[in-house]
């Protein structure tokens, strides 16, 4: 199920990249059409130019999209921002040029194979790359590639849909939404920091959060905030309850860290151990800040998830969820065992919270 979700997310991501490229190439061909004096503005020529723009945009988009999903996301995610954008752009251009060379060579030999020519046209490549039109189009493609990769990198850094929502002012005024919220907090973090020092502890946290990123993405979540040694993860209710994604996120993280335990021990003489609390409820979402804007979530749901996380340290498996969330998880019993821990008293809250401890079935 998780593989299916990942494929769906990848297809959506490639679709966004293709859309960006198609828009850019469409407008580029629109500009060319109206700037070339020799072309009489008629409908047939106009349609040819626009279709060419859409096809080129689709080809560029698919190339950029597949590179983003299968190469950039894994291999470039720890590089500096500027290096990442530049390397993505250069690799995209190189890949596209290689594709063109291969296409021209295949086309030549196919034409010979079907009997249209006796010998391959060896001048095709020289004519193609010697054309001034190719240079002009290539320069534009380079600039657009840089711009799109810059946009994608900012989108990655800001979090899922944050840039889109800020651009369109979706939460300029406060709105109410239902969300699933998980607070995940490292245990014994102060002790570890004192033992290995601030510099190594910072690297320790960075590695842990990188390992967590892919799991959050696979389970359709989004990082809301990093607060010291704590990460706050959000799900839309539909995505969070699908296949119990919000619960799976926690246990997938445990399995991933266990597999990498030796690596952490080798680097830091410690490995991450953590607890989490998950709650479902209504939050108020709004854009805050002038000099530094972000999408912020307010409300009692946030506080309750945080309190559940703090309380989870008293339980061996380290995960507590609320009754509100459990009521939405229809098939949780198939993979997880759930045990009531009764009503949990939270200081400052009028009502106690019915909480449940969750563990994987063996």
Short mmCIF file of C-alpha atoms in Angstrom, two decimals:
data_model
loop_
_atom_site.label_atom_id
_atom_site.label_comp_id
_atom_site.label_asym_id
_atom_site.label_seq_id
_atom_site.Cartn_x
_atom_site.Cartn_y
_atom_site.Cartn_z
CA UNK A 1 0.00 0.00 0.00
CA UNK A 2 2.84 2.37 0.84
CA UNK A 3 4.46 1.67 -2.55
CA UNK A 4 1.15 2.53 -4.21
CA UNK A 5 0.99 5.81 -2.26
CA UNK A 6 4.57 6.62 -3.21
CA UNK A 7 3.86 5.98 -6.91
CA UNK A 8 0.82 8.24 -6.69
CA UNK A 9 2.86 11.02 -5.06
CA UNK A 10 5.60 10.65 -7.68
CA UNK A 11 3.10 10.85 -10.55
CA UNK A 12 1.60 13.98 -8.99
CA UNK A 13 5.07 15.53 -8.64
CA UNK A 14 5.97 14.76 -12.27
CA UNK A 15 2.60 16.21 -13.31
CA UNK A 16 3.38 19.50 -11.54
CA UNK A 17 6.81 19.71 -13.19
CA UNK A 18 5.32 18.93 -16.63
CA UNK A 19 2.69 21.63 -16.12
CA UNK A 20 5.35 24.21 -15.27
CA UNK A 21 7.37 23.32 -18.36
CA UNK A 22 4.33 23.29 -20.67
CA UNK A 23 3.28 26.77 -19.47
CA UNK A 24 6.81 28.14 -19.95
CA UNK A 25 7.30 26.64 -23.42
CA UNK A 26 3.79 27.63 -24.51
CA UNK A 27 4.42 31.28 -23.74
CA UNK A 28 7.89 31.08 -25.25
CA UNK A 29 6.47 29.85 -28.56
CA UNK A 30 3.74 32.46 -28.32
CA UNK A 31 6.41 35.18 -28.11
CA UNK A 32 8.35 33.64 -31.02
CA UNK A 33 5.26 33.48 -33.22
CA UNK A 34 4.43 37.15 -32.83
CA UNK A 35 8.06 38.31 -33.07
CA UNK A 36 9.01 36.60 -36.36
CA UNK A 37 8.27 39.01 -39.21
CA UNK A 38 8.34 36.39 -41.95
CA UNK A 39 5.37 34.48 -40.56
CA UNK A 40 1.95 35.70 -41.52
CA UNK A 41 -0.31 35.48 -38.47
CA UNK A 42 -2.71 32.75 -39.60
CA UNK A 43 -4.50 30.09 -37.58
CA UNK A 44 -2.62 27.09 -39.02
CA UNK A 45 0.84 28.49 -38.24
CA UNK A 46 -0.36 29.64 -34.82
CA UNK A 47 -1.64 26.16 -33.96
CA UNK A 48 1.65 24.60 -35.16
CA UNK A 49 3.67 26.89 -32.89
CA UNK A 50 1.44 26.30 -29.88
CA UNK A 51 1.40 22.51 -30.35
CA UNK A 52 5.21 22.56 -30.70
CA UNK A 53 5.44 24.50 -27.44
CA UNK A 54 3.19 22.04 -25.60
CA UNK A 55 5.06 18.98 -26.95
CA UNK A 56 8.47 20.43 -26.10
CA UNK A 57 7.19 21.43 -22.66
CA UNK A 58 5.92 17.90 -22.09
CA UNK A 59 9.25 16.36 -23.16
CA UNK A 60 11.25 18.77 -21.00
CA UNK A 61 8.84 18.23 -18.11
CA UNK A 62 9.01 14.44 -18.25
CA UNK A 63 12.82 14.55 -18.41
CA UNK A 64 13.05 17.00 -15.50
CA UNK A 65 10.37 15.11 -13.56
CA UNK A 66 12.02 11.69 -13.80
CA UNK A 67 15.39 13.18 -12.85
CA UNK A 68 13.77 14.91 -9.86
CA UNK A 69 12.09 11.73 -8.58
CA UNK A 70 14.74 9.09 -9.28
CA UNK A 71 18.03 10.98 -9.00
CA UNK A 72 17.77 14.49 -7.50
CA UNK A 73 15.55 13.60 -4.52
CA UNK A 74 17.88 10.93 -3.15
CA UNK A 75 21.35 12.00 -4.22
CA UNK A 76 21.09 15.79 -3.89
CA UNK A 77 18.96 16.21 -0.78
CA UNK A 78 21.94 16.88 1.52
CA UNK A 79 23.73 19.35 -0.75
CA UNK A 80 23.69 23.10 -0.24
CA UNK A 81 20.77 24.97 -1.76
CA UNK A 82 22.73 26.79 -4.48
CA UNK A 83 24.81 23.74 -5.44
CA UNK A 84 21.64 21.67 -5.72
CA UNK A 85 19.91 24.11 -8.11
CA UNK A 86 22.99 24.47 -10.33
CA UNK A 87 23.73 20.73 -10.45
CA UNK A 88 20.10 19.90 -11.16
CA UNK A 89 20.06 22.37 -14.05
CA UNK A 90 23.35 21.15 -15.55
CA UNK A 91 22.41 17.49 -15.23
CA UNK A 92 19.04 18.18 -16.83
CA UNK A 93 20.63 19.94 -19.82
CA UNK A 94 23.27 17.19 -20.24
CA UNK A 95 20.61 14.48 -20.05
CA UNK A 96 18.46 16.25 -22.63
CA UNK A 97 21.39 16.75 -25.02
CA UNK A 98 22.34 13.08 -24.73
CA UNK A 99 18.70 12.17 -25.42
CA UNK A 100 18.71 14.32 -28.57
CA UNK A 101 21.96 12.75 -29.80
CA UNK A 102 20.64 9.24 -29.23
CA UNK A 103 17.32 10.13 -30.90
CA UNK A 104 19.06 11.51 -34.03
CA UNK A 105 21.28 8.45 -34.29
CA UNK A 106 18.38 6.02 -33.89
CA UNK A 107 16.32 7.99 -36.40
CA UNK A 108 19.17 7.84 -38.96
CA UNK A 109 19.65 4.10 -38.69
CA UNK A 110 15.90 3.46 -38.72
CA UNK A 111 15.60 5.42 -41.98
CA UNK A 112 18.41 3.29 -43.45
CA UNK A 113 16.78 0.11 -42.13
CA UNK A 114 13.46 0.87 -43.87
CA UNK A 115 15.28 1.66 -47.11
CA UNK A 116 14.75 5.43 -47.32
CA UNK A 117 18.51 6.09 -47.28
CA UNK A 118 21.51 3.98 -48.22
CA UNK A 119 23.81 5.53 -45.59
CA UNK A 120 23.08 7.37 -42.30
CA UNK A 121 23.26 11.15 -42.58
CA UNK A 122 26.42 11.85 -40.59
CA UNK A 123 25.89 15.60 -40.81
CA UNK A 124 22.60 15.56 -38.88
CA UNK A 125 24.23 16.17 -35.51
CA UNK A 126 26.51 18.93 -36.81
CA UNK A 127 23.61 20.64 -38.57
CA UNK A 128 21.44 20.38 -35.48
CA UNK A 129 23.97 21.73 -33.00
CA UNK A 130 25.31 24.29 -35.49
CA UNK A 131 21.91 25.92 -35.92
CA UNK A 132 21.56 29.37 -34.24
CA UNK A 133 17.95 28.46 -33.44
CA UNK A 134 19.18 25.59 -31.27
CA UNK A 135 21.47 27.98 -29.36
CA UNK A 136 18.63 30.44 -28.74
CA UNK A 137 16.18 27.71 -27.69
CA UNK A 138 18.86 26.00 -25.62
CA UNK A 139 19.66 29.22 -23.74
CA UNK A 140 15.98 29.72 -22.97
CA UNK A 141 15.66 26.09 -21.86
CA UNK A 142 18.69 26.55 -19.59
CA UNK A 143 17.17 29.65 -17.96
CA UNK A 144 13.77 28.01 -17.54
CA UNK A 145 15.36 24.86 -16.14
CA UNK A 146 17.25 26.95 -13.60
CA UNK A 147 14.05 28.82 -12.67
CA UNK A 148 11.94 25.68 -12.31
CA UNK A 149 14.60 23.84 -10.29
CA UNK A 150 15.00 26.93 -8.09
CA UNK A 151 11.22 26.93 -7.52
CA UNK A 152 11.16 23.18 -6.78
CA UNK A 153 14.03 23.51 -4.31
CA UNK A 154 12.29 26.35 -2.45
CA UNK A 155 9.11 24.25 -2.41
CA UNK A 156 11.05 21.34 -0.89
CA UNK A 157 12.64 23.56 1.74
CA UNK A 158 9.42 25.28 2.76
CA UNK A 159 7.37 22.09 3.02
CA UNK A 160 4.49 20.43 1.22
CA UNK A 161 2.20 23.01 -0.51
CA UNK A 162 3.46 25.89 1.69
CA UNK A 163 4.85 27.93 -1.22
CA UNK A 164 1.68 27.33 -3.25
CA UNK A 165 -0.55 28.41 -0.36
CA UNK A 166 1.53 31.53 0.35
CA UNK A 167 1.58 32.51 -3.34
CA UNK A 168 -2.19 32.31 -3.73
CA UNK A 169 -2.91 33.72 -0.26
CA UNK A 170 -5.02 30.72 0.64
CA UNK A 171 -4.61 31.29 4.37
CA UNK A 172 -4.23 35.07 4.39
CA UNK A 173 -7.31 35.04 6.60
CA UNK A 174 -7.66 32.34 9.30
CA UNK A 175 -9.48 29.15 8.29
CA UNK A 176 -10.62 26.13 10.24
CA UNK A 177 -9.49 22.67 9.14
CA UNK A 178 -9.38 19.17 10.53
CA UNK A 179 -5.89 17.74 10.77
CA UNK A 180 -4.01 14.83 12.25
CA UNK A 181 -1.03 16.08 14.24
CA UNK A 182 1.95 14.08 15.46
CA UNK A 183 4.58 15.40 17.85
CA UNK A 184 7.69 13.21 17.71
CA UNK A 185 10.37 13.95 20.29
CA UNK A 186 13.83 12.48 20.91
CA UNK A 187 14.33 11.03 24.38
CA UNK A 188 17.40 11.74 26.55
CA UNK A 189 18.39 14.51 24.16
CA UNK A 190 19.99 16.70 26.86
CA UNK A 191 22.12 13.79 28.06
CA UNK A 192 23.21 12.95 24.49
CA UNK A 193 24.06 16.60 23.75
CA UNK A 194 26.22 16.85 26.87
CA UNK A 195 27.94 13.57 26.05
CA UNK A 196 28.84 14.18 22.38
CA UNK A 197 28.95 17.99 22.32
CA UNK A 198 26.81 20.59 20.57
CA UNK A 199 28.45 20.28 17.13
CA UNK A 200 28.09 16.49 16.86
CA UNK A 201 24.63 16.65 18.42
CA UNK A 202 23.54 19.08 15.70
CA UNK A 203 24.82 16.62 13.05
CA UNK A 204 23.07 13.81 14.94
CA UNK A 205 19.72 15.66 14.75
CA UNK A 206 20.28 16.54 11.10
CA UNK A 207 20.86 12.89 10.15
CA UNK A 208 17.79 11.79 12.11
CA UNK A 209 15.53 14.37 10.47
CA UNK A 210 16.85 13.42 7.02
CA UNK A 211 16.01 9.76 7.71
CA UNK A 212 12.55 10.83 8.85
CA UNK A 213 11.83 12.94 5.75
CA UNK A 214 11.37 10.08 3.31
CA UNK A 215 9.08 8.20 5.69
CA UNK A 216 6.87 11.23 6.21
CA UNK A 217 6.62 11.66 2.45
CA UNK A 218 5.80 7.96 1.92
CA UNK A 219 2.97 8.15 4.45
CA UNK A 220 1.53 11.32 2.84
CA UNK A 221 2.46 13.57 5.74
CA UNK A 222 4.11 16.98 5.80
CA UNK A 223 6.56 18.52 8.24
CA UNK A 224 5.05 21.53 9.96
CA UNK A 225 7.93 22.49 12.26
CA UNK A 226 11.23 21.41 13.72
CA UNK A 227 11.42 22.57 17.32
CA UNK A 228 14.82 21.74 18.76
CA UNK A 229 14.88 17.94 18.96
CA UNK A 230 11.19 17.66 18.11
CA UNK A 231 9.36 17.44 14.79
CA UNK A 232 5.68 18.23 14.21
CA UNK A 233 4.04 16.31 11.36
CA UNK A 234 0.65 17.04 9.76
CA UNK A 235 -1.75 14.93 7.73
CA UNK A 236 -5.00 15.74 6.02
CA UNK A 237 -7.51 13.46 7.74
CA UNK A 238 -8.10 11.37 4.60
CA UNK A 239 -4.37 10.81 4.00
CA UNK A 240 -3.57 10.17 7.65
CA UNK A 241 -6.19 7.47 8.20
CA UNK A 242 -5.59 5.75 4.84
CA UNK A 243 -3.75 2.51 5.66
CA UNK A 244 -3.26 4.01 9.15
CA UNK A 245 -0.53 6.19 7.63
CA UNK A 246 -0.08 8.37 10.70
CA UNK A 247 0.57 5.28 12.86
CA UNK A 248 2.73 3.57 10.25
CA UNK A 249 4.92 6.68 10.07
CA UNK A 250 5.99 6.17 13.68
CA UNK A 251 6.75 2.46 13.35
CA UNK A 252 8.44 2.82 9.97
CA UNK A 253 10.72 5.38 11.61
CA UNK A 254 11.51 2.91 14.41
CA UNK A 255 12.39 0.19 11.88
CA UNK A 256 14.50 2.54 9.75
CA UNK A 257 16.49 3.82 12.72
CA UNK A 258 16.99 0.27 14.01
CA UNK A 259 18.46 -0.74 10.62
CA UNK A 260 20.83 2.25 10.80
CA UNK A 261 21.65 1.80 14.46
CA UNK A 262 25.23 0.64 13.79
CA UNK A 263 25.86 3.69 11.58
CA UNK A 264 24.65 6.06 14.31
CA UNK A 265 26.72 4.26 16.95
CA UNK A 266 29.81 4.47 14.74
CA UNK A 267 29.37 8.20 14.14
CA UNK A 268 28.00 9.38 17.48
CA UNK A 269 28.21 6.50 19.99
CA UNK A 270 24.44 7.00 20.32
CA UNK A 271 21.35 6.28 18.26
CA UNK A 272 17.99 8.10 18.18
CA UNK A 273 15.26 6.92 20.51
CA UNK A 274 11.97 8.76 20.52
CA UNK A 275 8.37 8.97 21.61
CA UNK A 276 5.29 10.42 19.93
CA UNK A 277 1.75 11.59 20.49
CA UNK A 278 -0.90 11.78 17.76
CA UNK A 279 -4.25 13.58 17.89
CA UNK A 280 -7.01 14.46 15.43
CA UNK A 281 -9.05 17.61 15.66
CA UNK A 282 -9.85 21.09 14.43
CA UNK A 283 -7.09 23.66 13.96
CA UNK A 284 -7.04 27.25 12.77
CA UNK A 285 -4.68 27.77 9.83
CA UNK A 286 -3.39 31.20 8.92
CA UNK A 287 -0.50 33.04 7.34
CA UNK A 288 1.63 34.82 9.95
CA UNK A 289 4.58 37.19 9.80
CA UNK A 290 5.57 40.03 7.53
CA UNK A 291 9.36 39.91 7.19
CA UNK A 292 9.27 36.10 7.42
CA UNK A 293 5.93 34.59 6.49
CA UNK A 294 4.81 31.04 7.16
CA UNK A 295 1.64 28.99 7.43
CA UNK A 296 0.86 28.53 11.15
CA UNK A 297 -1.52 26.15 12.92
CA UNK A 298 -3.20 27.16 16.16
CA UNK A 299 -5.63 25.55 18.57
CA UNK A 300 -6.15 23.00 21.29
CA UNK A 301 -5.46 20.11 18.89
CA UNK A 302 -1.81 21.18 18.71
CA UNK A 303 -1.54 21.38 22.50
CA UNK A 304 -3.19 17.98 23.00
CA UNK A 305 -0.83 16.23 20.56
CA UNK A 306 2.11 17.83 22.35
CA UNK A 307 0.83 16.70 25.78
CA UNK A 308 0.28 13.15 24.49
CA UNK A 309 3.87 13.09 23.27
CA UNK A 310 5.14 14.20 26.68
CA UNK A 311 3.01 11.53 28.39
CA UNK A 312 4.25 8.81 26.01
CA UNK A 313 7.59 8.63 27.84
CA UNK A 314 5.79 6.62 30.53
CA UNK A 315 4.99 3.79 28.10
CA UNK A 316 7.40 1.22 26.68
CA UNK A 317 6.38 1.48 23.04
CA UNK A 318 6.53 5.30 23.19
CA UNK A 319 3.35 6.06 21.21
CA UNK A 320 0.06 7.43 22.51
CA UNK A 321 -2.93 8.37 20.39
CA UNK A 322 -6.20 10.05 21.32
CA UNK A 323 -9.68 8.49 21.28
CA UNK A 324 -10.65 11.04 18.60
CA UNK A 325 -8.01 9.66 16.25
CA UNK A 326 -8.72 6.01 17.11
CA UNK A 327 -12.37 6.50 16.14
CA UNK A 328 -11.29 7.25 12.55
CA UNK A 329 -8.82 4.38 12.16
CA UNK A 330 -11.13 1.65 10.87
CA UNK A 331 -8.59 -1.09 10.10
CA UNK A 332 -5.96 -0.42 12.74
CA UNK A 333 -6.54 -3.80 14.42
CA UNK A 334 -5.22 -5.63 11.35
CA UNK A 335 -1.63 -4.48 11.92
CA UNK A 336 -1.51 -2.93 15.39
CA UNK A 337 -2.53 -3.78 18.92
CA UNK A 338 -4.30 -0.99 20.81
CA UNK A 339 -4.55 -0.77 24.59
CA UNK A 340 -6.44 1.83 26.59
CA UNK A 341 -4.39 3.70 29.18
CA UNK A 342 -7.46 5.40 30.59
CA UNK A 343 -7.99 9.11 31.04
CA UNK A 344 -4.85 11.21 30.99
CA UNK A 345 -4.87 14.39 33.05
CA UNK A 346 -3.27 17.40 31.44
CA UNK A 347 -2.44 20.44 33.51
CA UNK A 348 -4.49 23.46 32.46
CA UNK A 349 -7.10 21.45 30.54
CA UNK A 350 -10.65 21.30 31.81
CA UNK A 351 -11.31 17.77 30.50
CA UNK A 352 -9.15 14.66 30.70
CA UNK A 353 -8.09 12.95 27.46
CA UNK A 354 -8.87 9.30 26.71
CA UNK A 355 -5.57 7.92 25.40
CA UNK A 356 -4.45 4.63 23.86
CA UNK A 357 -1.08 2.95 23.60
CA UNK A 358 -0.34 1.45 20.16
CA UNK A 359 2.12 -1.27 19.25
CA UNK A 360 2.85 -3.38 16.18
CA UNK A 361 1.55 -6.91 16.07
CA UNK A 362 4.31 -9.49 15.86
#
